[in-house]
Amino acid sequence: MKDIQSTPAQIAFPIDRVGVKGLKFPIQIQTRDIGMQHTVAIVDMGVDLSVSSRGTHMSRFVEVLQDWNEPLCCESLERLVKQTQKKLQSQHAYIAFFFPYFLHKRAPSTNMLSLFSYDCKLSAKSINYNIEFILELTVPVMTVCPCSKAISHEGAHSQRSEIYIQLRLEQFRFIEDFIVLAESSASSPLYSLLKRADEKYVTEDAFAHPKFVEDVVRNISSKLITVTDVLGFRVEVESFESIHAHNAFAYIEHEFIC
């Protein structure tokens, strides 16, 4: 059969990235405490395309992914990227896994156990077989306003906030290490299951540790800069203000070039 994709491009523009998006794929990922965690990822895959070809071979992306059967980490992702480059005969390749990562969390007072999910993304891109890894995660937390607490006779405004972290990694690190790092930098973590005794504890503990978004982003950055295997990072904290119709945010970037 005639291979239309392999005919020369009618317009002489090379394409930076072309491929498939939104592939659902079951994965395993190593945890610190409970071995392998099974979850479902959304996978994006792409390669560059020269003017010598009108189109890429879309089915080959799916073939490569279906043949890949390893727990997700930087080393296995590197092998997948290189195999994609080889199969698609490309100079550059990009693969991203978007997935929910689950932790068992114990309520602070009753010690009751429940699952809590975090949105994560592990991606890799290659340029002439040099590989760069990016881990991204979103960690929801609670923040209490220090100013509101200082000027009010009773209480202070508090709200749910989200911490967005992007990390340039030299090699894979346990995701929960960065989750704990982020949660410990805010006024309080969040929980799926809280009884009344737990609600009391969380409220009082959060009010004992008021934080601006500026405090949280600085706390996280000062910890990340000491972590081996983290080559650079971006951290943004966004607070969904309970007394305003707008949000507050703070952002720090350190040696994050990609």
CSV table of C-alpha atoms in Angstrom, one decimal:
chain,number,residue,atom,x,y,z
A,1,MET,CA,0.0,0.0,0.0
A,2,LYS,CA,1.1,3.5,-0.7
A,3,ASP,CA,2.7,5.3,2.3
A,4,ILE,CA,1.4,8.9,2.1
A,5,GLN,CA,3.1,9.9,5.4
A,6,SER,CA,6.6,9.2,4.0
A,7,THR,CA,6.1,11.5,1.0
A,8,PRO,CA,7.9,14.9,1.2
A,9,ALA,CA,6.1,17.7,2.9
A,10,GLN,CA,4.2,20.0,0.6
A,11,ILE,CA,5.2,23.0,2.7
A,12,ALA,CA,8.8,23.1,3.8
A,13,PHE,CA,8.3,23.7,7.5
A,14,PRO,CA,9.9,21.2,10.0
A,15,ILE,CA,7.6,20.3,12.9
A,16,ASP,CA,8.9,20.7,16.4
A,17,ARG,CA,6.6,18.1,17.9
A,18,VAL,CA,3.9,15.8,16.5
A,19,GLY,CA,2.3,12.7,18.0
A,20,VAL,CA,-0.6,11.5,20.2
A,21,LYS,CA,-2.3,12.8,23.3
A,22,GLY,CA,-4.7,11.4,25.8
A,23,LEU,CA,-3.7,7.7,25.7
A,24,LYS,CA,-5.0,6.0,28.8
A,25,PHE,CA,-2.5,3.4,30.1
A,26,PRO,CA,-2.2,1.5,33.4
A,27,ILE,CA,1.1,2.0,35.2
A,28,GLN,CA,3.0,1.0,38.3
A,29,ILE,CA,5.0,3.4,40.3
A,30,GLN,CA,7.4,2.7,43.2
A,31,THR,CA,6.3,4.1,46.6
A,32,ARG,CA,8.5,4.5,49.7
A,33,ASP,CA,6.4,2.4,52.1
A,34,ILE,CA,3.9,0.1,50.3
A,35,GLY,CA,5.9,-1.2,47.2
A,36,MET,CA,4.3,-0.7,43.8
A,37,GLN,CA,1.3,1.5,43.4
A,38,HIS,CA,-1.1,0.7,40.5
A,39,THR,CA,-2.8,3.7,38.9
A,40,VAL,CA,-3.9,4.9,35.5
A,41,ALA,CA,-2.1,7.5,33.5
A,42,ILE,CA,-2.9,9.8,30.6
A,43,VAL,CA,0.1,9.6,28.2
A,44,ASP,CA,1.2,12.2,25.6
A,45,MET,CA,3.9,11.2,23.1
A,46,GLY,CA,5.6,13.3,20.4
A,47,VAL,CA,8.6,13.5,18.1
A,48,ASP,CA,10.1,16.0,15.7
A,49,LEU,CA,9.4,15.7,12.0
A,50,SER,CA,11.6,16.9,9.1
A,51,VAL,CA,10.4,18.3,5.8
A,52,SER,CA,11.3,15.1,4.2
A,53,SER,CA,8.2,13.5,5.6
A,54,ARG,CA,4.6,14.8,5.2
A,55,GLY,CA,3.4,13.0,8.3
A,56,THR,CA,4.6,10.9,11.2
A,57,HIS,CA,3.6,7.3,11.9
A,58,MET,CA,0.9,7.7,14.6
A,59,SER,CA,0.4,4.0,15.2
A,60,ARG,CA,4.0,3.5,16.1
A,61,PHE,CA,3.6,5.6,19.3
A,62,VAL,CA,0.9,3.2,20.5
A,63,GLU,CA,3.1,0.2,19.5
A,64,VAL,CA,6.0,1.5,21.5
A,65,LEU,CA,3.8,2.1,24.6
A,66,GLN,CA,2.1,-1.3,24.4
A,67,ASP,CA,5.5,-3.0,24.3
A,68,TRP,CA,6.7,-1.1,27.3
A,69,ASN,CA,6.1,-3.0,30.6
A,70,GLU,CA,8.1,-1.5,33.4
A,71,PRO,CA,7.3,0.5,36.6
A,72,LEU,CA,7.4,4.2,35.9
A,73,CYS,CA,10.6,5.9,36.9
A,74,CYS,CA,13.3,8.1,35.3
A,75,GLU,CA,15.3,5.1,34.1
A,76,SER,CA,12.4,3.3,32.5
A,77,LEU,CA,11.1,6.5,31.0
A,78,GLU,CA,14.5,7.1,29.4
A,79,ARG,CA,14.3,3.7,27.8
A,80,LEU,CA,10.8,4.4,26.5
A,81,VAL,CA,11.9,7.8,25.1
A,82,LYS,CA,14.9,6.2,23.3
A,83,GLN,CA,12.8,3.4,21.9
A,84,THR,CA,10.3,6.0,20.6
A,85,GLN,CA,13.1,7.9,18.9
A,86,LYS,CA,14.4,4.7,17.3
A,87,LYS,CA,10.9,3.5,16.2
A,88,LEU,CA,10.0,7.0,14.8
A,89,GLN,CA,13.5,7.7,13.5
A,90,SER,CA,13.5,11.1,15.1
A,91,GLN,CA,16.1,13.4,16.7
A,92,HIS,CA,13.9,14.5,19.5
A,93,ALA,CA,11.2,12.8,21.5
A,94,TYR,CA,8.8,13.9,24.4
A,95,ILE,CA,6.7,11.6,26.6
A,96,ALA,CA,4.6,12.7,29.6
A,97,PHE,CA,2.6,10.6,32.1
A,98,PHE,CA,-0.2,12.4,33.9
A,99,PHE,CA,-1.6,10.4,36.8
A,100,PRO,CA,-3.2,10.5,40.3
A,101,TYR,CA,-0.8,9.4,43.1
A,102,PHE,CA,-2.4,8.1,46.2
A,103,LEU,CA,-1.2,8.3,49.8
A,104,HIS,CA,-2.7,6.7,52.9
A,105,LYS,CA,-3.1,9.5,55.4
A,106,ARG,CA,-3.9,9.2,59.1
A,107,ALA,CA,-6.2,11.7,60.8
A,108,PRO,CA,-4.2,13.6,63.3
A,109,SER,CA,-6.3,12.8,66.4
A,110,THR,CA,-8.3,9.7,65.8
A,111,ASN,CA,-5.6,8.1,63.6
A,112,MET,CA,-8.3,6.9,61.1
A,113,LEU,CA,-6.8,6.0,57.7
A,114,SER,CA,-8.0,7.3,54.4
A,115,LEU,CA,-6.7,7.8,50.8
A,116,PHE,CA,-5.7,11.2,49.5
A,117,SER,CA,-4.9,11.8,45.8
A,118,TYR,CA,-2.4,14.2,44.3
A,119,ASP,CA,-2.2,15.2,40.6
A,120,CYS,CA,1.3,14.4,39.2
A,121,LYS,CA,3.1,14.4,35.9
A,122,LEU,CA,6.4,12.8,35.0
A,123,SER,CA,7.8,13.8,31.7
A,124,ALA,CA,11.0,13.4,29.7
A,125,LYS,CA,12.3,15.0,26.5
A,126,SER,CA,15.4,14.1,24.5
A,127,ILE,CA,17.5,16.2,22.3
A,128,ASN,CA,20.0,14.0,20.4
A,129,TYR,CA,19.7,11.4,23.1
A,130,ASN,CA,20.4,13.8,26.0
A,131,ILE,CA,17.4,13.3,28.4
A,132,GLU,CA,15.8,15.8,30.7
A,133,PHE,CA,13.3,14.7,33.4
A,134,ILE,CA,10.6,16.9,34.9
A,135,LEU,CA,8.4,15.9,37.8
A,136,GLU,CA,5.3,18.1,38.5
A,137,LEU,CA,2.9,17.8,41.4
A,138,THR,CA,0.0,19.7,42.9
A,139,VAL,CA,-0.4,19.6,46.6
A,140,PRO,CA,-3.5,21.1,48.2
A,141,VAL,CA,-3.0,22.6,51.7
A,142,MET,CA,-4.6,25.0,54.2
A,143,THR,CA,-3.3,28.5,54.9
A,144,VAL,CA,-4.2,30.9,57.7
A,145,CYS,CA,-3.5,34.6,57.1
A,146,PRO,CA,-1.0,36.0,59.7
A,147,CYS,CA,-2.2,39.6,59.3
A,148,SER,CA,-5.8,38.6,59.8
A,149,LYS,CA,-4.9,36.7,63.0
A,150,ALA,CA,-2.7,39.5,64.3
A,151,ILE,CA,-5.4,42.2,64.0
A,152,SER,CA,-8.5,40.3,64.9
A,153,HIS,CA,-9.7,39.7,68.5
A,154,GLU,CA,-11.2,36.3,67.5
A,155,GLY,CA,-10.2,34.1,64.6
A,156,ALA,CA,-8.6,34.8,61.2
A,157,HIS,CA,-9.5,34.0,57.7
A,158,SER,CA,-8.3,30.7,56.3
A,159,GLN,CA,-8.6,29.0,53.0
A,160,ARG,CA,-7.6,26.1,50.9
A,161,SER,CA,-4.4,26.7,48.8
A,162,GLU,CA,-2.6,24.8,46.2
A,163,ILE,CA,1.1,24.3,45.8
A,164,TYR,CA,2.4,23.7,42.2
A,165,ILE,CA,5.9,22.2,42.0
A,166,GLN,CA,8.0,21.5,38.9
A,167,LEU,CA,11.3,19.8,39.5
A,168,ARG,CA,14.2,19.1,37.1
A,169,LEU,CA,15.4,15.7,38.3
A,170,GLU,CA,18.7,14.0,37.8
A,171,GLN,CA,17.1,10.7,38.8
A,172,PHE,CA,13.8,9.5,40.3
A,173,ARG,CA,12.9,10.4,43.9
A,174,PHE,CA,9.9,9.1,45.9
A,175,ILE,CA,7.0,11.4,45.1
A,176,GLU,CA,5.8,11.4,48.8
A,177,ASP,CA,9.0,13.0,49.9
A,178,PHE,CA,8.1,16.2,47.9
A,179,ILE,CA,4.4,16.0,49.1
A,180,VAL,CA,5.5,15.9,52.8
A,181,LEU,CA,8.0,18.7,52.1
A,182,ALA,CA,5.2,20.9,50.6
A,183,GLU,CA,2.6,20.1,53.2
A,184,SER,CA,4.9,20.8,56.1
A,185,SER,CA,5.6,24.3,54.7
A,186,ALA,CA,1.9,25.4,54.9
A,187,SER,CA,-0.4,26.0,57.9
A,188,SER,CA,-1.8,22.5,57.7
A,189,PRO,CA,-2.2,19.5,55.4
A,190,LEU,CA,-5.6,18.5,54.1
A,191,TYR,CA,-7.3,15.1,54.8
A,192,SER,CA,-10.1,13.1,53.2
A,193,LEU,CA,-11.4,11.8,56.5
A,194,LEU,CA,-11.7,13.9,59.7
A,195,LYS,CA,-13.9,13.3,62.7
A,196,ARG,CA,-14.8,16.1,65.2
A,197,ALA,CA,-11.6,15.5,67.3
A,198,ASP,CA,-9.5,15.7,64.1
A,199,GLU,CA,-11.3,18.9,62.9
A,200,LYS,CA,-10.5,20.5,66.2
A,201,TYR,CA,-6.8,19.5,65.9
A,202,VAL,CA,-6.5,20.7,62.3
A,203,THR,CA,-8.1,24.0,63.0
A,204,GLU,CA,-6.1,24.8,66.1
A,205,ASP,CA,-2.8,23.5,64.5
A,206,ALA,CA,-3.4,25.6,61.4
A,207,PHE,CA,-4.1,28.8,63.4
A,208,ALA,CA,-1.0,28.1,65.4
A,209,HIS,CA,1.0,28.2,62.1
A,210,PRO,CA,-0.3,31.1,60.0
A,211,LYS,CA,1.4,31.5,56.7
A,212,PHE,CA,1.3,34.0,53.8
A,213,VAL,CA,1.7,32.6,50.3
A,214,GLU,CA,5.1,34.3,50.4
A,215,ASP,CA,6.0,32.3,53.5
A,216,VAL,CA,5.0,29.0,52.0
A,217,VAL,CA,6.8,29.5,48.7
A,218,ARG,CA,10.0,30.5,50.5
A,219,ASN,CA,9.7,27.6,52.9
A,220,ILE,CA,9.5,25.1,50.1
A,221,SER,CA,12.2,26.7,48.0
A,222,SER,CA,14.6,26.7,51.0
A,223,LYS,CA,14.1,23.0,51.4
A,224,LEU,CA,14.2,22.0,47.7
A,225,ILE,CA,17.5,23.8,47.2
A,226,THR,CA,19.1,21.3,49.6
A,227,VAL,CA,17.7,18.1,48.0
A,228,THR,CA,20.2,16.1,46.0
A,229,ASP,CA,19.0,15.1,42.5
A,230,VAL,CA,17.0,18.3,42.1
A,231,LEU,CA,18.7,20.3,39.4
A,232,GLY,CA,16.2,23.1,39.4
A,233,PHE,CA,12.7,24.0,40.4
A,234,ARG,CA,9.6,26.2,40.0
A,235,VAL,CA,7.2,26.6,42.9
A,236,GLU,CA,4.0,28.5,42.9
A,237,VAL,CA,1.5,28.8,45.8
A,238,GLU,CA,-2.0,29.9,45.0
A,239,SER,CA,-4.4,30.8,47.8
A,240,PHE,CA,-8.2,30.7,47.1
A,241,GLU,CA,-8.9,33.7,49.3
A,242,SER,CA,-12.0,33.2,51.5
A,243,ILE,CA,-12.6,37.0,52.0
A,244,HIS,CA,-11.9,38.1,48.4
A,245,ALA,CA,-13.2,37.3,45.0
A,246,HIS,CA,-9.6,37.0,43.7
A,247,ASN,CA,-6.7,34.7,44.6
A,248,ALA,CA,-3.3,35.4,46.0
A,249,PHE,CA,-0.1,33.8,44.6
A,250,ALA,CA,3.7,33.7,45.0
A,251,TYR,CA,6.2,32.2,42.7
A,252,ILE,CA,9.9,31.3,42.8
A,253,GLU,CA,12.1,29.8,40.0
A,254,HIS,CA,15.6,28.4,40.6
A,255,GLU,CA,17.8,27.2,37.8
A,256,PHE,CA,14.9,25.8,35.8
A,257,ILE,CA,15.9,25.8,32.2
A,258,CYS,CA,14.0,23.5,29.8
